[in-house]
Every structure is written in C-alpha cells, then in structure tokens.
DNA sequence: CTTCACAGGTCAACGGTGTTGTCGTAAGGT
DNA sequence: ACCTTACGACAACACCGTTGACCTGTGAAG
C-alpha cells in the first residue's frame, strides 16, 4: 500500500478511466452530492459512486483515505455554499432567522452529509467566517459579550441539531417514513379520550404539526427569548 | 416466509437456542443496549447481536421484522426509562425543564442508541405516555391547544436533537474530541482583532462556553419564550 | 524522439452486513 | 403417546468498505 492518497497539488498524471472519465477530488465530491440529491441518502456508497463516475470503486481511494474523509470534504463544500449567499441586512433578528433557515435547508438538501458533519468543529475558513458573522450581528444588536456568546452557541447548535434530526428523517427509506406518518394518523388520532384526554383533545393539531419540521417554530422561540432578554437589558440601562 | 413475527402475547413455545438461551423481545432489546454501550454503535448488527445472545442471527427475525423495528423497540425502552422517574409537580415551567434535562441526560447515558433513535416516532406505549404527559402539562398551564402542540413539538424535538448532537460529540474517539477542544483554544482564541474583531473580543467567553453543552441555555430560551407567550395570552384575556 | 519511472486506474479477494427460503425438531395441547 | 406447528438453525444472496498486487499510459528527462 504505502501512501495511496496524493495531495491535490502534486497531481499531474491525469489518466482517464477505462470509460474515459478524468477523475479529480472535485468531480468526485460533486458527483457524490448529485447522487445523494437524486437517489436519496442511502444511494451513496463507494461502489455506486464508482459506477456513477465510470470508474472502479477502488480508484476513489487514490483521492480519499476512506469514506469518512470523503464525507468531510462534502460537508466542507456545503458550508461554503450556505455561507456564500448570506447577506446580513442590519436587522439582527431577521438576519439570524434567515441564516438559521438557510443552514437548516442546506442540511435537508444533503441529509447524509449533514448527519455526519453536524457535530464536528472544523476550525476552517468558512466556519470561522460564520462564527465571526453571527457574533458580530449579536454584538451590534446590543447584547453584552457573555450573552452574545451564550445565544450564539445555542443558535448554532440548534440549527445543526435540528438539521441533523430532520435530515435523519428524510434519510429514512420511503417505507419507514410512510410508516411514521401512519403512526400519527392511525395510532395517535384514535386514542380514547378517557385514557388519553390531552392527546384526544389535540389530535387534529398533532397530526398536522407532526407532518412538518418544528425547526422554524423552535428558531422563532429562541429569537423571541433573545428579544425579550434584549428589551430587559435596555430597560435596565435606560431607566 | 408467510408471517414470521408472532405478537408477544401469542408466544408460548419457549424453545431454547442451541446454546441454551431462551429468547424474548425484552432480552434482545436489553442485550442490544448493552452491546451499544460497551462496544459502540457500530457494534450493533444483527449478526453480532445474535452472537452476543447465543443464537442464530436469523432467529431475531422471529421477534422483529427488520433492524429498524428493533431500533424502535430500543428507542421506546429508553423513553420508558427516562419517563419512569419523572414526577410532574404542577409548576409547568419547572416540570418541563426537569423533563428536558432528564431526556438530555438519558441520551448522553446511551450516546449511540440516542443517535440512532432520536428521529424515530415509535408509536409504542412509553412514547404515547410521554406525549400525553407533556401536552397535559402545557394545557393545564393555560396554553390553547394549537399553541400547546406547537410548543410540545418544538420542546420534544429540541430535547432529542440536542441529545443526539451532544451524544455524537461524546461518541468521538478521545483523540478527536481533544482535537476539537484544541481548535477553540488555539485557533479561535488567537485570531487577530483587526481581521476578526468580534471573535477576538469574546474569545474568553467562547472558549469557556464551547466546553459544555448549550442545551440548558437553549431549553431556558425556549421556556422563556413560552412564558412570554403565555403572559401575552393572559393579558389579552384578562384585559 | 525515445526512454522509462511511476501515478493512478483495475482486478480480485476478504470479511463484513441485512435478509430470506427451507428444514428439522422439540414443545404443548389433546 | 401422538400431532401440529412455533421457532431456532442453516445456507444462500446481494450488497457493503477496504486492501494488495498488477499493469499501463503519461509526461518529463535525455
């Protein structure tokens, strides 16, 4: 074996595969993302990716040490894409809401990658840029430093956590996802009022609510609480 | 094949395996949890579980239709364990805070299981009991039904999502976890103020905050927002 | 232009996975 | 003591990630 993976800079001998494709780390990442998007999260396997590229599966190991390595590269690409289109306007609440929803949407677009990368701190350029931007928004809004950090931390983790949670939902095989919807419709909607009064009373709302992600609601709750805190601080300072 | 899985009530012929173990859904779930705890999440496979039980892997299909089915049973068992020690006092905010922290702690106690099951709706006994309990607390507190469901949904998902997120963190190999802490200490704590003013200004707080979970803070923010909403509703009704 | 080292694509194999069809046997009801 | 049948065992299938050995065309050096 010795060293299988060669750093991208040193690559030069661009030999095409048997089927005429010239491989590159970029092409592999892009193809992987396309595969995930088109055929669901479980469509991503080294062998399938190889087939989609028109190359032997083992060729990929010349570019990535193992599948995890590939996943991180994919995640990195995703962070970049999300951040690239965020333009803070100066309204802290609207800006954070926008960014939160974008992060969540980005995760849902690539469930498998989101699940694997949510809990990792990369310390890379894109991530640092995001941290600086969010804390900046909060400080400019008037939050004192410890408060800004607390809210930053909760905000980011919430976006990542819900992104991963909801991604896991969409990554399920179609049959399992339908089974879940059925559980709410069939089991919860028909519990008798004498044994389960609260579920019976709210069944209609439950079935409707469970159909969609609770992230927007949770995000708004977080922002509302932050707003309340800010109002409180202002009142304390002004009066 | 016909029907392979027999409902637990109908079981009677308790034939021991070749190695003398008498199987049961309970025993299988318990063994699976033990396996996950001791050897990590990837230690859970039908074949390994069979080996750990002293039974042929295919025997498990007499108790669970497929692996997913087994995962749901594991998840429900965890919910049950958490719920078993929760005693609502009547103070809705304190009760939900208590339950949220318990769920989070329960997830951290079984990181791998939490990660695998956080996103599943089981529709099983313990879960139903939890739903009834939480919505009951909210309705008794005075939230109208749609509001109660919205908050219930956000509350539960947030507890599960953070549970899974933080579990993923603790499930990392020790080396990787230390590397992450280092990133905060070394990279973020030393960014120059002229390029990253906001990070530089709050670095001290950042390093401290990132060491621990943001779930308690996020939970308090959610409860604060709910309280605000409740006050608002009361003011509207009373005045 | 020719030569030739070796990057990088390919092949075959290993040990793992979930899942299913078939079969034998011992447990329980009669 | 017999019969039925639940249920555990076995073998097979198609897939997975990963590796070591092999072979060939590329691109630079002479």
Coordinates of C-alpha atoms (C1' of nucleotides) in Angstrom, one line a residue:
Chain A
X1 CA 0.0 0.0 0.0
X2 CA 2.5 2.6 1.2
X3 CA 0.9 6.1 0.6
X4 CA -2.2 5.8 -1.5
X5 CA -3.6 9.3 -1.4
X6 CA -1.6 12.1 -3.1
X7 CA -2.1 15.7 -2.2
X8 CA -4.1 17.5 -4.9
X9 CA -1.3 20.0 -5.7
X10 CA 1.1 17.2 -6.6
X11 CA -1.3 15.5 -9.0
X12 CA -0.4 15.7 -12.7
X13 CA -0.7 12.5 -14.5
X14 CA -4.4 12.8 -15.4
X15 CA -5.0 9.3 -16.7
X16 CA -8.6 8.7 -17.8
X17 CA -10.6 5.7 -16.6
X18 CA -11.5 2.9 -18.8
X19 CA -14.7 4.6 -19.6
X20 CA -12.9 7.9 -20.5
X21 CA -13.5 9.9 -17.3
X22 CA -10.7 12.0 -15.9
X23 CA -11.1 11.9 -12.1
X24 CA -10.5 14.6 -9.6
X25 CA -11.4 15.3 -5.9
X26 CA -13.8 18.0 -7.1
X27 CA -15.5 15.8 -9.6
X28 CA -15.9 13.0 -7.0
X29 CA -17.4 15.4 -4.4
X30 CA -19.8 16.9 -7.0
X31 CA -20.9 13.5 -8.2
X32 CA -21.4 12.3 -4.6
X33 CA -23.7 15.3 -3.9
X34 CA -25.6 14.8 -7.1
X35 CA -26.0 11.1 -6.2
X36 CA -27.4 12.0 -2.7
X37 CA -29.7 14.5 -4.2
X38 CA -31.1 12.4 -7.0
X39 CA -31.4 9.0 -5.4
X40 CA -31.6 9.6 -1.7
X41 CA -29.0 9.3 1.1
X42 CA -28.5 5.6 1.0
X43 CA -27.6 5.8 -2.7
X44 CA -24.2 6.9 -1.6
X45 CA -21.7 4.1 -1.4
X46 CA -18.2 3.8 -2.7
X47 CA -19.3 1.2 -5.2
X48 CA -22.3 3.1 -6.5
X49 CA -20.2 6.3 -6.6
X50 CA -17.6 4.5 -8.7
X51 CA -20.3 3.2 -11.1
X52 CA -21.7 6.7 -11.4
X53 CA -18.3 8.1 -12.2
X54 CA -17.5 5.4 -14.6
X55 CA -14.5 4.2 -12.6
X56 CA -13.5 1.3 -10.4
X57 CA -14.6 1.8 -6.8
X58 CA -11.1 1.4 -5.6
X59 CA -9.9 4.3 -7.6
X60 CA -11.6 6.7 -5.1
X61 CA -9.1 5.6 -2.5
X62 CA -6.4 7.4 -4.5
X63 CA -8.3 10.7 -3.6
X64 CA -9.7 10.0 -0.1
X65 CA -8.3 7.8 2.6
X66 CA -11.8 6.4 3.4
X67 CA -15.5 7.2 3.2
X68 CA -15.4 9.5 6.2
X69 CA -12.7 11.6 4.5
X70 CA -15.0 11.9 1.6
X71 CA -17.9 12.9 3.8
X72 CA -15.9 15.7 5.4
X73 CA -15.0 17.0 2.0
X74 CA -18.6 17.0 1.1
X75 CA -19.6 18.8 4.3
X76 CA -16.9 21.5 3.8
X77 CA -18.3 22.2 0.3
X78 CA -21.8 22.5 1.8
X79 CA -20.8 25.1 4.5
X80 CA -19.2 27.1 1.8
X81 CA -22.3 27.1 -0.4
X82 CA -24.6 28.1 2.5
X83 CA -22.5 31.0 3.7
X84 CA -21.8 32.3 0.2
X85 CA -25.3 33.5 -0.2
X86 CA -25.9 35.1 3.3
X87 CA -26.1 38.9 3.3
X88 CA -26.7 40.4 6.7
X89 CA -29.0 43.5 6.4
X90 CA -28.5 45.0 9.9
X91 CA -31.8 43.7 11.4
X92 CA -30.3 41.2 13.8
X93 CA -33.5 39.1 14.2
X94 CA -34.3 38.9 10.5
X95 CA -30.6 38.1 9.7
X96 CA -30.4 35.3 12.2
X97 CA -33.7 33.9 11.2
X98 CA -32.6 33.9 7.6
X99 CA -29.3 32.3 8.4
X100 CA -30.9 29.6 10.6
X101 CA -33.4 28.7 7.9
X102 CA -30.6 28.6 5.3
X103 CA -28.5 26.3 7.4
X104 CA -31.5 24.0 8.0
X105 CA -32.4 24.0 4.4
X106 CA -28.8 23.2 3.4
X107 CA -28.8 20.3 5.8
X108 CA -32.0 18.9 4.4
X109 CA -30.7 19.2 0.8
X110 CA -27.9 16.8 1.8
X111 CA -29.1 14.7 4.7
X112 CA -26.3 12.2 4.8
X113 CA -23.6 14.8 4.8
X114 CA -25.4 16.9 7.4
X115 CA -25.8 14.0 9.8
X116 CA -22.2 13.2 9.7
X117 CA -20.8 16.7 10.0
X118 CA -23.2 18.4 12.4
X119 CA -21.1 17.7 15.4
X120 CA -17.7 18.4 14.1
X121 CA -15.7 21.6 14.7
X122 CA -13.5 22.1 11.6
X123 CA -11.8 25.4 12.5
X124 CA -11.5 26.0 8.8
X125 CA -12.0 29.3 6.9
X126 CA -15.7 29.0 6.2
X127 CA -16.6 28.0 9.8
X128 CA -14.5 30.9 11.3
X129 CA -16.2 33.3 8.9
X130 CA -19.6 32.1 10.2
X131 CA -18.7 32.5 13.8
X132 CA -17.4 36.0 13.3
X133 CA -20.5 37.0 11.4
X134 CA -23.0 35.7 13.9
X135 CA -21.3 37.1 17.0
X136 CA -21.0 40.4 15.1
X137 CA -24.7 40.5 14.4
X138 CA -25.5 39.9 18.1
X139 CA -23.0 42.4 19.5
X140 CA -24.1 45.1 17.1
X141 CA -27.7 44.3 18.3
X142 CA -26.6 45.3 21.8
X143 CA -26.1 42.0 23.5
X144 CA -23.2 42.1 26.0
X145 CA -20.4 39.7 25.3
X146 CA -21.3 36.8 27.6
X147 CA -24.9 37.0 26.5
X148 CA -23.9 37.2 22.8
X149 CA -21.8 34.0 23.2
X150 CA -24.5 32.2 25.0
X151 CA -27.0 33.0 22.3
X152 CA -24.5 32.3 19.5
X153 CA -23.8 28.9 20.9
X154 CA -27.5 28.0 21.4
X155 CA -28.4 29.3 17.9
X156 CA -25.7 27.4 16.1
X157 CA -26.2 24.2 17.9
X158 CA -29.9 24.4 17.5
X159 CA -29.5 24.9 13.7
X160 CA -27.1 22.0 13.4
X161 CA -29.0 19.7 15.8
X162 CA -32.3 20.2 14.0
X163 CA -30.6 20.0 10.7
X164 CA -29.3 16.6 11.6
X165 CA -32.5 15.5 13.2
X166 CA -34.7 16.4 10.3
X167 CA -32.1 15.0 7.9
X168 CA -32.2 11.7 9.6
X169 CA -35.9 11.7 9.0
X170 CA -35.6 12.3 5.3
X171 CA -32.8 9.8 5.0
X172 CA -35.1 7.0 6.0
X173 CA -36.2 4.6 3.4
X174 CA -39.5 5.7 1.9
X175 CA -41.4 2.8 3.6
X176 CA -40.2 3.8 7.0
X177 CA -41.2 7.4 6.5
X178 CA -44.7 6.5 5.5
X179 CA -44.9 4.2 8.5
X180 CA -44.2 7.2 10.7
X181 CA -46.9 9.3 9.2
X182 CA -49.3 6.4 9.6
X183 CA -48.5 6.1 13.3
X184 CA -49.7 9.6 13.9
X185 CA -52.7 9.2 11.7
X186 CA -53.8 5.8 12.9
X187 CA -52.4 5.4 16.5
X188 CA -52.4 8.8 18.0
X189 CA -55.5 10.2 16.2
X190 CA -57.6 7.3 17.6
X191 CA -56.7 7.1 21.3
X192 CA -59.8 7.2 23.5
X193 CA -60.4 10.4 25.5
X194 CA -60.8 8.6 28.8
X195 CA -57.4 7.2 28.9
X196 CA -55.5 9.9 26.9
X197 CA -57.6 13.1 27.3
X198 CA -54.9 15.5 26.2
X199 CA -53.9 13.6 23.1
X200 CA -57.5 13.1 22.2
X201 CA -58.2 16.8 22.6
X202 CA -55.3 17.9 20.4
X203 CA -55.2 15.1 18.0
X204 CA -56.1 17.2 15.0
X205 CA -53.3 19.7 15.7
X206 CA -50.9 16.9 16.5
X207 CA -51.3 15.1 13.2
X208 CA -51.0 18.4 11.3
X209 CA -48.0 19.6 13.2
X210 CA -46.0 16.4 13.1
X211 CA -46.1 16.4 9.4
X212 CA -43.5 19.2 9.2
X213 CA -40.3 20.2 10.9
X214 CA -40.5 22.1 14.2
X215 CA -37.4 23.9 13.5
X216 CA -39.0 27.2 12.3
X217 CA -41.1 27.3 15.5
X218 CA -38.1 26.4 17.7
X219 CA -36.0 29.1 16.0
X220 CA -38.7 31.7 16.5
X221 CA -39.0 30.7 20.1
X222 CA -35.2 31.2 20.6
X223 CA -35.2 34.5 18.8
X224 CA -38.2 35.7 20.8
X225 CA -36.5 34.8 24.1
X226 CA -33.4 36.7 22.9
X227 CA -35.5 39.7 22.0
X228 CA -37.1 39.6 25.5
X229 CA -33.7 39.5 27.1
X230 CA -32.6 42.4 25.0
X231 CA -35.6 44.5 25.9
X232 CA -35.0 43.7 29.5
X233 CA -31.4 44.8 29.3
X234 CA -32.3 48.0 27.5
X235 CA -34.9 48.8 30.1
X236 CA -32.3 48.2 32.8
X237 CA -29.8 50.5 31.2
X238 CA -32.2 53.3 30.1
X239 CA -34.3 53.5 33.3
Chain B
X1 CA -42.0 -16.8 4.7
X2 CA -45.6 -16.1 5.4
X3 CA -45.8 -14.3 8.7
X4 CA -42.6 -14.6 10.6
X5 CA -43.1 -12.3 13.6
X6 CA -45.5 -13.5 16.2
X7 CA -47.1 -11.0 18.6
X8 CA -45.6 -11.3 22.0
X9 CA -48.9 -12.3 23.6
X10 CA -49.2 -15.4 21.4
X11 CA -45.8 -16.7 22.2
X12 CA -45.7 -19.9 24.2
X13 CA -43.2 -22.4 22.9
X14 CA -40.2 -21.1 24.6
X15 CA -37.6 -23.3 22.9
X16 CA -34.0 -22.5 24.0
X17 CA -31.3 -21.9 21.4
X18 CA -28.6 -24.4 20.7
X19 CA -26.5 -22.6 23.3
X20 CA -29.3 -22.8 25.8
X21 CA -30.7 -19.2 25.8
X22 CA -34.4 -18.6 25.9
X23 CA -35.0 -15.7 23.6
X24 CA -37.6 -12.9 24.1
X25 CA -38.1 -9.4 22.7
X26 CA -37.1 -8.0 26.1
X27 CA -33.9 -10.0 26.3
X28 CA -33.0 -8.9 22.8
X29 CA -33.5 -5.2 23.4
X30 CA -31.6 -5.3 26.7
X31 CA -28.7 -7.2 25.0
X32 CA -28.7 -4.7 22.2
X33 CA -28.5 -1.8 24.6
X34 CA -25.6 -3.4 26.5
X35 CA -23.8 -4.1 23.2
X36 CA -24.2 -0.5 22.1
X37 CA -22.9 0.8 25.4
X38 CA -20.0 -1.5 25.7
X39 CA -18.7 -1.6 22.1
X40 CA -20.1 1.4 20.4
X41 CA -22.9 2.0 17.9
X42 CA -21.3 0.1 15.0
X43 CA -21.1 -2.9 17.3
X44 CA -24.8 -3.3 16.7
X45 CA -25.6 -5.6 13.9
X46 CA -28.0 -8.5 13.6
X47 CA -25.2 -10.9 13.4
X48 CA -23.2 -9.6 16.3
X49 CA -26.4 -9.3 18.3
X50 CA -27.1 -12.9 17.5
X51 CA -23.6 -14.0 18.6
X52 CA -23.9 -12.0 21.8
X53 CA -27.2 -13.7 22.6
X54 CA -26.0 -17.1 21.7
X55 CA -28.5 -17.5 18.8
X56 CA -28.5 -17.6 15.1
X57 CA -28.9 -14.1 13.6
X58 CA -32.0 -15.2 11.6
X59 CA -33.8 -16.1 14.9
X60 CA -34.1 -12.4 15.7
X61 CA -36.5 -12.1 12.7
X62 CA -39.0 -14.1 14.7
X63 CA -39.2 -11.1 17.1
X64 CA -38.6 -8.1 14.9
X65 CA -39.5 -7.7 11.2
X66 CA -36.2 -5.9 10.5
X67 CA -33.4 -3.9 12.1
X68 CA -35.5 -0.8 12.0
X69 CA -38.1 -2.5 14.1
X70 CA -35.5 -3.4 16.6
X71 CA -34.2 0.2 16.8
X72 CA -37.7 1.4 17.5
X73 CA -38.1 -1.0 20.4
X74 CA -34.7 0.2 21.8
X75 CA -35.8 3.8 21.5
X76 CA -39.0 3.1 23.3
X77 CA -37.2 1.4 26.1
X78 CA -35.0 4.4 26.6
X79 CA -38.1 6.7 26.6
X80 CA -39.6 4.5 29.2
X81 CA -36.6 4.6 31.5
X82 CA -36.5 8.4 31.3
X83 CA -40.2 8.7 32.0
X84 CA -40.3 6.3 34.8
X85 CA -38.6 8.8 37.1
X86 CA -40.4 12.0 36.1
X87 CA -42.9 13.3 38.6
X88 CA -44.7 16.5 37.5
X89 CA -45.2 18.9 40.4
X90 CA -47.8 21.3 38.8
X91 CA -45.3 24.1 38.0
X92 CA -45.3 23.7 34.2
X93 CA -42.0 25.5 33.6
X94 CA -40.1 23.6 36.3
X95 CA -41.7 20.3 35.1
X96 CA -40.7 20.8 31.5
X97 CA -37.2 22.0 32.5
X98 CA -36.8 18.9 34.6
X99 CA -38.0 16.6 31.9
X100 CA -35.9 18.2 29.2
X101 CA -32.8 17.9 31.2
X102 CA -33.7 14.3 32.0
X103 CA -34.2 13.4 28.4
X104 CA -30.9 15.0 27.5
X105 CA -29.1 13.2 30.3
X106 CA -30.7 10.0 29.2
X107 CA -29.4 10.4 25.7
X108 CA -25.9 11.1 26.9
X109 CA -26.0 8.0 29.0
X110 CA -26.6 5.9 25.9
X111 CA -25.0 8.0 23.2
X112 CA -25.1 5.5 20.4
X113 CA -28.6 4.5 20.9
X114 CA -29.7 8.1 21.2
X115 CA -28.0 8.9 17.9
X116 CA -29.7 6.1 16.1
X117 CA -33.2 6.5 17.5
X118 CA -33.6 10.3 18.1
X119 CA -35.5 10.8 14.9
X120 CA -38.0 7.9 15.1
X121 CA -41.6 8.0 16.0
X122 CA -42.2 4.7 17.7
X123 CA -45.9 4.9 18.4
X124 CA -45.3 2.5 21.3
X125 CA -46.6 2.6 24.8
X126 CA -43.9 4.7 26.5
X127 CA -43.8 7.3 23.8
X128 CA -47.6 7.7 23.9
X129 CA -47.4 8.1 27.7
X130 CA -44.8 10.9 27.2
X131 CA -46.8 12.7 24.6
X132 CA -49.9 12.6 26.9
X133 CA -47.9 13.9 29.9
X134 CA -46.2 16.8 28.1
X135 CA -49.3 18.1 26.4
X136 CA -51.2 17.7 29.6
X137 CA -48.7 19.9 31.4
X138 CA -49.0 22.6 28.7
X139 CA -52.8 22.6 28.6
X140 CA -53.1 22.8 32.3
X141 CA -50.7 25.7 32.2
X142 CA -53.2 27.5 30.1
X143 CA -51.9 27.2 26.6
X144 CA -54.6 26.9 24.0
X145 CA -54.5 23.6 22.0
X146 CA -52.7 24.7 18.8
X147 CA -50.1 26.6 20.9
X148 CA -49.7 23.6 23.2
X149 CA -49.0 21.3 20.3
X150 CA -46.5 23.8 18.7
X151 CA -44.6 24.1 21.9
X152 CA -44.8 20.4 22.6
X153 CA -43.3 19.7 19.2
X154 CA -40.5 22.2 19.5
X155 CA -39.7 21.0 23.1
X156 CA -39.5 17.3 22.2
X157 CA -37.6 17.8 19.0
X158 CA -35.2 20.1 20.7
X159 CA -34.5 17.7 23.5
X160 CA -34.0 14.8 21.0
X161 CA -31.9 16.9 18.6
X162 CA -29.6 18.2 21.2
X163 CA -29.4 14.8 22.8
X164 CA -28.3 13.3 19.5
X165 CA -25.9 16.2 18.8
X166 CA -24.2 16.0 22.1
X167 CA -24.1 12.3 22.0
X168 CA -22.3 12.4 18.7
X169 CA -19.7 14.6 20.4
X170 CA -19.1 12.2 23.3
X171 CA -19.1 9.2 20.9
X172 CA -16.0 10.6 19.1
X173 CA -12.7 8.9 19.8
X174 CA -10.9 10.6 22.6
X175 CA -8.2 12.0 20.3
X176 CA -10.7 13.6 18.0
X177 CA -12.5 15.2 21.0
X178 CA -9.3 16.7 22.3
X179 CA -8.5 17.9 18.8
X180 CA -11.8 19.9 18.8
X181 CA -11.1 21.5 22.1
X182 CA -7.7 22.5 20.8
X183 CA -9.2 24.2 17.8
X184 CA -11.1 26.5 20.1
X185 CA -8.2 27.1 22.4
X186 CA -5.6 27.5 19.8
X187 CA -7.3 28.7 16.6
X188 CA -10.2 30.8 17.8
X189 CA -8.5 32.2 20.9
X190 CA -5.7 33.7 18.8
X191 CA -7.4 35.3 15.9
X192 CA -6.2 38.9 15.4
X193 CA -8.6 41.7 16.4
X194 CA -8.3 43.6 13.1
X195 CA -9.5 40.7 10.9
X196 CA -11.9 39.1 13.4
X197 CA -12.9 41.8 15.9
X198 CA -15.9 40.0 17.3
X199 CA -14.2 36.7 17.9
X200 CA -11.3 38.4 19.4
X201 CA -13.5 40.4 21.8
X202 CA -15.4 37.4 23.0
X203 CA -12.7 34.7 22.8
X204 CA -12.6 34.2 26.5
X205 CA -16.3 33.5 26.7
X206 CA -16.2 31.4 23.6
X207 CA -13.6 29.0 24.8
X208 CA -15.5 28.6 28.1
X209 CA -18.9 28.2 26.5
X210 CA -17.9 25.7 23.9
X211 CA -16.6 23.4 26.5
X212 CA -20.1 22.5 27.6
X213 CA -23.4 21.7 26.0
X214 CA -25.6 24.6 25.0
X215 CA -28.8 22.6 25.7
X216 CA -29.6 24.0 29.1
X217 CA -29.3 27.5 27.7
X218 CA -31.4 26.6 24.6
X219 CA -34.0 24.9 26.9
X220 CA -34.3 28.0 29.0
X221 CA -34.6 30.2 26.0
X222 CA -37.5 28.0 24.7
X223 CA -39.2 28.1 28.1
X224 CA -38.8 31.8 28.4
X225 CA -40.4 32.4 25.0
X226 CA -43.3 30.1 26.0
X227 CA -43.7 32.0 29.2
X228 CA -43.8 35.3 27.3
X229 CA -46.4 33.9 25.0
X230 CA -48.5 32.8 28.0
X231 CA -48.2 36.2 29.7
X232 CA -49.3 37.7 26.4
X233 CA -52.3 35.4 26.1
X234 CA -53.4 36.1 29.8
X235 CA -53.1 39.8 29.3
X236 CA -55.3 39.6 26.2
X237 CA -57.9 37.5 28.0
X238 CA -57.9 39.4 31.3
X239 CA -57.7 43.0 30.0
Chain C
dC1 C1' 12.2 11.3 -30.5
dT2 C1' 12.9 7.8 -27.4
dT3 C1' 13.1 6.1 -23.0
dC4 C1' 11.5 4.8 -18.5
dA5 C1' 9.7 5.7 -13.6
dC6 C1' 5.8 5.6 -11.5
dA7 C1' 0.9 7.7 -10.8
dG8 C1' -3.1 6.0 -10.9
dG9 C1' -6.7 3.0 -12.8
dT10 C1' -8.2 -2.0 -12.4
dC11 C1' -8.8 -6.6 -10.6
dA12 C1' -9.7 -10.0 -7.3
dA13 C1' -10.4 -11.1 -2.8
dC14 C1' -11.6 -10.7 2.2
dG15 C1' -14.6 -10.2 5.8
dG16 C1' -18.4 -7.9 7.0
dT17 C1' -23.6 -6.5 6.5
dG18 C1' -29.2 -7.3 6.3
dT19 C1' -32.4 -10.5 4.8
dT20 C1' -35.0 -14.8 3.1
dG21 C1' -36.5 -19.8 1.9
dT22 C1' -36.2 -24.1 3.7
dC23 C1' -35.8 -27.5 7.0
dG24 C1' -35.8 -30.2 11.4
dT25 C1' -37.1 -30.7 16.0
dA26 C1' -39.0 -30.3 20.4
dA27 C1' -42.7 -28.2 22.9
dG28 C1' -47.7 -28.2 24.2
dG29 C1' -52.3 -29.3 23.5
dT30 C1' -55.2 -33.3 23.1
Chain D
dA1 C1' -48.4 -41.0 23.0
dC2 C1' -49.4 -38.5 19.2
dC3 C1' -49.6 -34.5 16.0
dT4 C1' -49.2 -29.9 14.9
dT5 C1' -46.6 -26.1 14.5
dA6 C1' -43.6 -22.4 16.6
dC7 C1' -39.3 -21.3 16.2
dG8 C1' -34.4 -21.9 16.1
dA9 C1' -30.7 -23.2 12.6
dC10 C1' -28.7 -23.3 8.1
dA11 C1' -27.3 -21.8 3.7
dA12 C1' -27.5 -18.6 0.3
dC13 C1' -28.0 -14.0 -1.9
dA14 C1' -26.7 -9.4 -2.9
dC15 C1' -24.6 -5.8 -1.2
dC16 C1' -21.0 -3.1 1.5
dG17 C1' -15.9 -0.8 2.6
dT18 C1' -11.3 -1.7 2.1
dT19 C1' -6.7 -3.6 0.5
dG20 C1' -2.7 -5.7 -2.1
dA21 C1' -1.0 -6.8 -6.5
dC22 C1' -0.9 -5.8 -11.1
dC23 C1' -0.5 -3.3 -15.4
dT24 C1' -0.5 0.6 -18.5
dG25 C1' -0.2 5.2 -20.4
dT26 C1' 1.7 9.7 -19.1
dG27 C1' 4.8 13.2 -19.0
dA28 C1' 9.3 14.6 -18.1
dA29 C1' 14.2 13.9 -18.9
dG30 C1' 17.9 13.0 -22.1

